Amino acid sequence: MNDAGNDTLGPGRRVLDPAPVWYGRHPLSAALLPLSWLYCGVVGLRRLGYRKGWLSSTRLPIPVIVVGNISVGGTGKTPLVARLVDYLKAHGWTPGVITRGYGGRSTRWPLSVTADSDPGLVGDEPVLLARRAHCVVVAGSDRVQAGRLALELGGCDILVSDDGLQHYRLRRDLEVVLIDGDRGFGNGRCLPAGPLRELPGRLASVDLVLYKAGLKSPRPAMRLVSGAAVNLVDSTRTRPLESFRGERLCAVAGIGNPEPFFAALRRAGLDLDARPYPDHHAYSAEDIRRWPDFPVIMTEKDAVKCAPFAREHHWYLPVEAELDETLLDDLLSKLAGLTNG
C-alpha cells in the first residue's frame, strides 16, 4: 500500500493541512495565540450583542432547527441534515433546508437548488442535499434571506439549517451540534491557533450534542453507515465495497476531513492510492485525466461535481447517518413544546 502521494494533487499542487498545528503540539499554534484570544473575544461579544438585543436578529414565521458545529472541518453534518429531514417527514412535518452554498460561483444569492442544479454555481453540498432530502433547498450565505426565499417557494412548515450555528442574525428554535469523535476539539484553541469557532462552553446552551462515532466519542453518537458503491456513469450499477478487494483502487476525497473516508476503505481490506483534495474542490477534466485507469472511488459529495467528467470505472460511496431514534424523539418533543407554547 503506497500512500506517499496523499498530500499532492499533481505537479506543484499541495493540500494545505492545518492538522499538525490544530491537533498536535506545534510552535505555530502558540505564536498565533494572541490572534486566537482576539477571535474568541470578538465572537463572544457578537453573541452577547444578539442575546441582549444590541444587534438585530430575525425570527421567521416557522420553526428553525440549526445543525452546526463549533469547529472547522467536516463532521458529517450533511448526512445528519438528510436524516433529520427524513425523520421530520415521517412525523408529519414538511421541512425545507437552507445551506450556505460554499464554493458556488453564482453572483446572485440566495438560490433555489434542485437535484439538477449546477454545483459549480450553487455549491456541492446544496445539490447533494437536494438529491438526498427531496425537499425545498435554498443556498445562500445570508440565512435570513435564504429562509425567506424558502418560504416564498412554499410548502415547508419547518426549516433545517445546514451549518449556520454562528449565524445569529437568524433566530432558531433548536440547535444541534455535531462533534468529530476522533479529532474532538483539537488543541482547544480558537482560530487561527486552533480549530474552534467557539469555545466548548457553548455546548451547554444547545439542545442536542452528537459525536460522530470515533475513538474519543462518548454517547450519544452518530455513525456514518456506507452502502454499496454506485457507478457515476450508470447509477443502476452498484458493487459491494468488498468486491473491490484484490484490485488496485484510487480513492478521492475533497471533503473537510478525508482521512476517515480513506480509513473506512482500508478497514474494508482495500488497497488504496489515496488522493485528498481541498474541501469543496472544483474538479476539472484535467483532474480526472490525472487519475489512473483502475477503479476510482470517491465520496458522494465529490461525485456531484465529477459526474460530467466521469468514466465507467468511477464510483462513489453513499453514506447515511445512523443514530438512536430516541434522540430525535426528544428533539421533536422539545420542538412540540415550543410550538404549542
XYZ file of C-alpha atoms in Angstrom:
341
model
C 0.000 0.000 0.000
C 1.523 3.293 -1.068
C 0.021 6.493 0.239
C 3.097 8.593 -0.241
C 1.256 10.979 -2.504
C -1.589 11.664 -0.149
C -0.903 15.376 0.094
C -0.418 16.025 -3.608
C -2.874 16.923 -6.321
C -0.417 16.941 -9.162
C 2.810 18.731 -10.039
C 3.273 21.759 -7.820
C -0.154 21.463 -6.155
C -0.423 20.507 -2.486
C -3.167 20.374 0.109
C -2.576 22.766 2.984
C -3.015 20.605 6.078
C -3.581 22.538 9.336
C -3.824 19.323 11.371
C -0.272 19.463 12.820
C -0.993 22.975 14.138
C -4.550 22.411 15.363
C -4.470 18.786 16.510
C -0.992 18.470 17.983
C 1.677 20.410 19.815
C 3.062 22.884 17.319
C 5.015 26.102 17.986
C 2.989 27.983 15.371
C -0.165 27.482 17.436
C 1.460 29.189 20.421
C 2.643 32.020 18.206
C -0.928 32.559 16.995
C -2.434 32.689 20.490
C -2.858 36.497 20.569
C -4.952 36.318 17.392
C -6.888 33.411 18.891
C -7.722 35.446 22.010
C -8.839 38.336 19.823
C -11.030 35.987 17.761
C -12.624 34.499 20.890
C -13.284 37.954 22.265
C -14.964 39.190 19.089
C -17.103 36.045 18.810
C -18.157 36.285 22.447
C -19.069 39.975 22.173
C -21.001 39.357 18.973
C -23.054 36.560 20.531
C -23.689 38.703 23.609
C -24.850 41.507 21.328
C -27.512 39.286 19.782
C -28.584 37.890 23.141
C -29.005 41.372 24.615
C -30.726 42.746 21.529
C -27.949 45.203 20.720
C -27.692 43.539 17.304
C -30.895 42.867 15.411
C -31.998 39.335 14.589
C -34.900 37.955 12.598
C -37.441 35.302 13.542
C -39.141 33.545 10.658
C -42.813 32.513 10.943
C -41.941 28.796 11.042
C -39.612 26.847 13.382
C -35.897 26.727 12.574
C -33.501 23.923 13.547
C -29.789 24.648 13.143
C -27.368 21.751 12.651
C -23.830 23.022 13.112
C -20.537 22.638 14.903
C -18.106 24.705 16.941
C -15.043 23.703 14.915
C -13.994 23.976 11.307
C -13.729 20.967 9.038
C -16.118 18.208 8.086
C -18.004 16.370 10.808
C -20.801 14.763 8.790
C -23.425 17.488 9.086
C -24.860 16.939 5.601
C -25.826 13.264 6.194
C -27.232 14.288 9.579
C -29.366 17.003 7.958
C -30.682 14.471 5.436
C -31.514 12.051 8.264
C -33.264 14.795 10.232
C -35.315 15.775 7.179
C -36.438 12.160 6.724
C -37.371 11.964 10.409
C -39.398 15.174 10.277
C -41.246 13.976 7.175
C -42.100 10.710 8.908
C -43.634 12.699 11.784
C -45.901 14.902 9.706
C -43.668 17.903 9.031
C -42.827 19.363 5.606
C -39.228 20.510 6.009
C -37.122 22.796 3.876
C -33.332 23.132 4.018
C -31.193 26.260 3.926
C -27.454 25.977 3.407
C -24.563 28.283 2.674
C -23.643 27.203 -0.845
C -19.924 27.346 -0.122
C -17.829 27.178 -3.293
C -20.674 28.229 -5.577
C -19.677 30.801 -8.200
C -23.081 32.420 -8.630
C -23.191 36.205 -8.353
C -26.826 36.134 -7.251
C -27.905 34.741 -3.884
C -29.945 33.137 -2.409
C -30.799 30.468 -4.962
C -33.327 27.672 -5.126
C -31.478 24.376 -5.579
C -32.714 21.229 -7.303
C -31.159 17.845 -7.987
C -30.208 19.118 -11.459
C -28.612 22.408 -10.334
C -25.025 23.132 -11.363
C -22.806 22.510 -8.299
C -20.304 24.944 -9.777
C -22.855 27.727 -9.348
C -24.660 26.769 -6.128
C -22.083 24.589 -4.346
C -21.742 20.832 -3.961
C -23.499 20.321 -0.615
C -26.753 22.057 -1.663
C -27.035 19.815 -4.736
C -26.289 16.730 -2.657
C -28.969 17.753 -0.154
C -31.496 18.370 -2.940
C -30.851 14.853 -4.235
C -30.967 13.187 -0.847
C -33.594 15.193 1.061
C -36.201 15.628 -1.726
C -37.477 18.902 -0.309
C -37.122 22.651 -0.819
C -33.411 23.555 -0.663
C -32.121 27.122 -0.764
C -28.454 28.149 -0.807
C -27.076 31.473 0.350
C -24.639 32.859 2.910
C -27.347 35.131 4.376
C -29.502 32.595 6.224
C -32.317 35.091 6.776
C -32.655 35.783 3.047
C -32.341 32.072 2.295
C -35.093 31.290 4.786
C -37.364 33.922 3.303
C -36.880 32.514 -0.194
C -37.698 29.014 1.097
C -40.937 30.412 2.481
C -41.716 32.133 -0.826
C -41.211 28.863 -2.682
C -43.906 27.443 -0.433
C -44.751 24.069 1.006
C -42.474 23.917 4.058
C -43.570 24.352 7.664
C -40.134 23.957 9.282
C -36.580 24.846 8.218
C -33.371 22.906 8.845
C -30.210 24.978 8.511
C -27.161 23.016 7.368
C -24.443 24.772 9.364
C -25.009 28.372 10.452
C -24.674 27.840 14.203
C -22.768 31.131 14.410
C -25.176 32.972 12.064
C -27.014 34.587 14.961
C -28.945 37.042 12.821
C -31.335 34.158 12.136
C -33.181 33.181 15.295
C -33.511 29.474 15.859
C -35.796 27.273 17.906
C -33.456 24.306 18.335
C -29.700 23.831 17.983
C -27.980 20.530 17.210
C -24.177 20.385 17.378
C -22.116 17.602 15.807
C -18.567 16.921 17.006
C -15.893 14.777 15.397
C -15.400 11.783 17.681
C -11.781 11.299 16.604
C -10.458 14.847 16.437
C -12.602 16.291 19.227
C -11.727 19.924 19.979
C -8.128 19.596 18.813
C -5.822 21.746 20.947
C -8.855 23.514 22.441
C -7.952 26.873 20.913
C -9.962 29.180 18.701
C -8.991 30.156 15.194
C -6.351 30.644 13.925
C -4.331 28.912 16.682
C -6.806 26.027 16.816
C -9.853 24.648 15.018
C -12.583 26.151 17.216
C -15.138 28.716 16.060
C -16.472 28.925 19.623
C -15.216 27.564 22.931
C -16.607 24.236 24.249
C -18.637 26.076 26.883
C -21.046 26.973 24.063
C -22.311 23.375 24.130
C -24.099 23.988 27.427
C -26.667 26.140 25.633
C -27.559 23.828 22.730
C -30.407 21.312 22.610
C -28.549 18.225 21.391
C -24.855 17.355 21.194
C -23.903 14.454 18.957
C -20.486 12.911 18.431
C -19.637 11.333 15.116
C -18.530 7.875 16.229
C -14.809 7.692 16.905
C -12.226 6.797 19.498
C -12.974 9.885 21.630
C -16.739 9.969 21.216
C -18.913 9.498 24.305
C -22.573 8.743 23.892
C -24.760 9.910 22.254
C -23.036 9.123 18.980
C -23.861 9.181 15.287
C -22.447 6.633 12.880
C -21.994 7.080 9.151
C -23.032 3.817 7.507
C -21.958 3.203 3.927
C -23.919 1.333 1.310
C -22.798 -0.299 -1.921
C -20.625 1.695 -4.309
C -22.618 3.393 -7.092
C -21.320 3.905 -10.613
C -21.102 7.534 -11.758
C -21.950 6.774 -15.386
C -24.804 4.344 -14.694
C -26.393 4.743 -11.255
C -28.199 1.410 -11.642
C -24.822 -0.337 -11.371
C -23.705 -0.995 -7.808
C -20.909 -3.010 -6.228
C -20.462 -4.170 -2.643
C -17.389 -2.499 -1.219
C -15.814 -5.873 -0.513
C -15.917 -6.721 -4.226
C -13.009 -4.310 -4.805
C -10.673 -6.457 -2.703
C -7.695 -7.691 -4.664
C -7.879 -4.733 -7.067
C -5.728 -1.629 -7.007
C -8.026 1.260 -6.094
C -7.716 5.037 -6.336
C -9.608 6.825 -3.556
C -10.537 10.503 -3.988
C -11.922 12.826 -1.301
C -12.375 16.593 -1.415
C -14.023 16.981 1.998
C -13.186 18.741 5.249
C -11.593 15.666 6.855
C -10.847 12.998 4.233
C -8.915 10.565 6.439
C -11.988 8.757 7.902
C -13.142 8.032 4.348
C -9.774 6.531 3.451
C -9.654 4.653 6.770
C -13.079 3.097 6.121
C -11.892 1.811 2.759
C -8.748 0.369 4.328
C -10.817 -1.354 7.024
C -12.768 -2.999 4.215
C -9.482 -4.543 3.090
C -8.950 -2.335 0.033
C -5.569 -1.421 -1.442
C -5.569 2.351 -1.847
C -3.862 5.086 -3.771
C -5.362 7.825 -1.552
C -5.691 11.293 -3.083
C -7.058 14.065 -0.828
C -8.209 17.349 -2.327
C -9.177 20.607 -0.595
C -12.706 20.788 0.775
C -15.217 21.815 -1.927
C -12.571 21.353 -4.625
C -13.887 22.294 -8.097
C -12.905 19.229 -10.113
C -11.934 19.698 -13.738
C -11.457 17.408 -16.698
C -7.706 17.809 -16.133
C -8.044 16.471 -12.570
C -9.865 13.413 -13.829
C -7.255 12.798 -16.560
C -4.610 12.514 -13.828
C -6.451 9.607 -12.248
C -5.398 6.034 -13.119
C -7.346 3.647 -15.331
C -8.143 1.238 -12.478
C -11.262 1.766 -10.298
C -11.657 5.179 -8.672
C -13.951 5.547 -5.666
C -14.973 8.868 -4.113
C -17.407 10.408 -1.670
C -20.927 11.274 -2.775
C -20.126 14.974 -2.422
C -17.226 14.590 -4.858
C -19.418 12.623 -7.257
C -21.807 15.580 -7.584
C -19.001 17.570 -9.227
C -17.193 14.752 -11.025
C -20.244 13.348 -12.827
C -19.774 15.465 -16.010
C -16.281 14.014 -16.484
C -16.957 10.503 -15.178
C -15.838 7.272 -16.827
C -17.157 3.747 -16.361
C -14.597 2.832 -13.685
C -15.582 5.754 -11.429
C -17.678 5.002 -8.328
C -18.940 6.810 -5.254
C -19.753 5.543 -1.781
C -23.043 6.841 -0.322
C -23.334 7.125 3.461
C -26.280 7.594 5.786
C -26.385 8.917 9.334
C -27.439 6.346 11.903
C -28.282 7.338 15.477
C -30.526 6.381 18.347
C -34.101 7.226 17.360
C -34.887 8.311 20.926
C -32.541 11.274 20.500
C -34.635 12.574 17.639
C -37.800 11.788 19.594
C -36.536 14.006 22.420
C -35.719 16.736 19.920
C -39.212 16.517 18.460
C -40.710 16.728 21.939
C -38.773 19.931 22.590
C -39.993 21.301 19.276
C -43.588 20.413 20.132
C -43.241 22.165 23.463
C -42.003 25.328 21.781
C -44.657 25.401 19.055
C -47.507 24.586 21.440
C -46.365 27.239 23.866
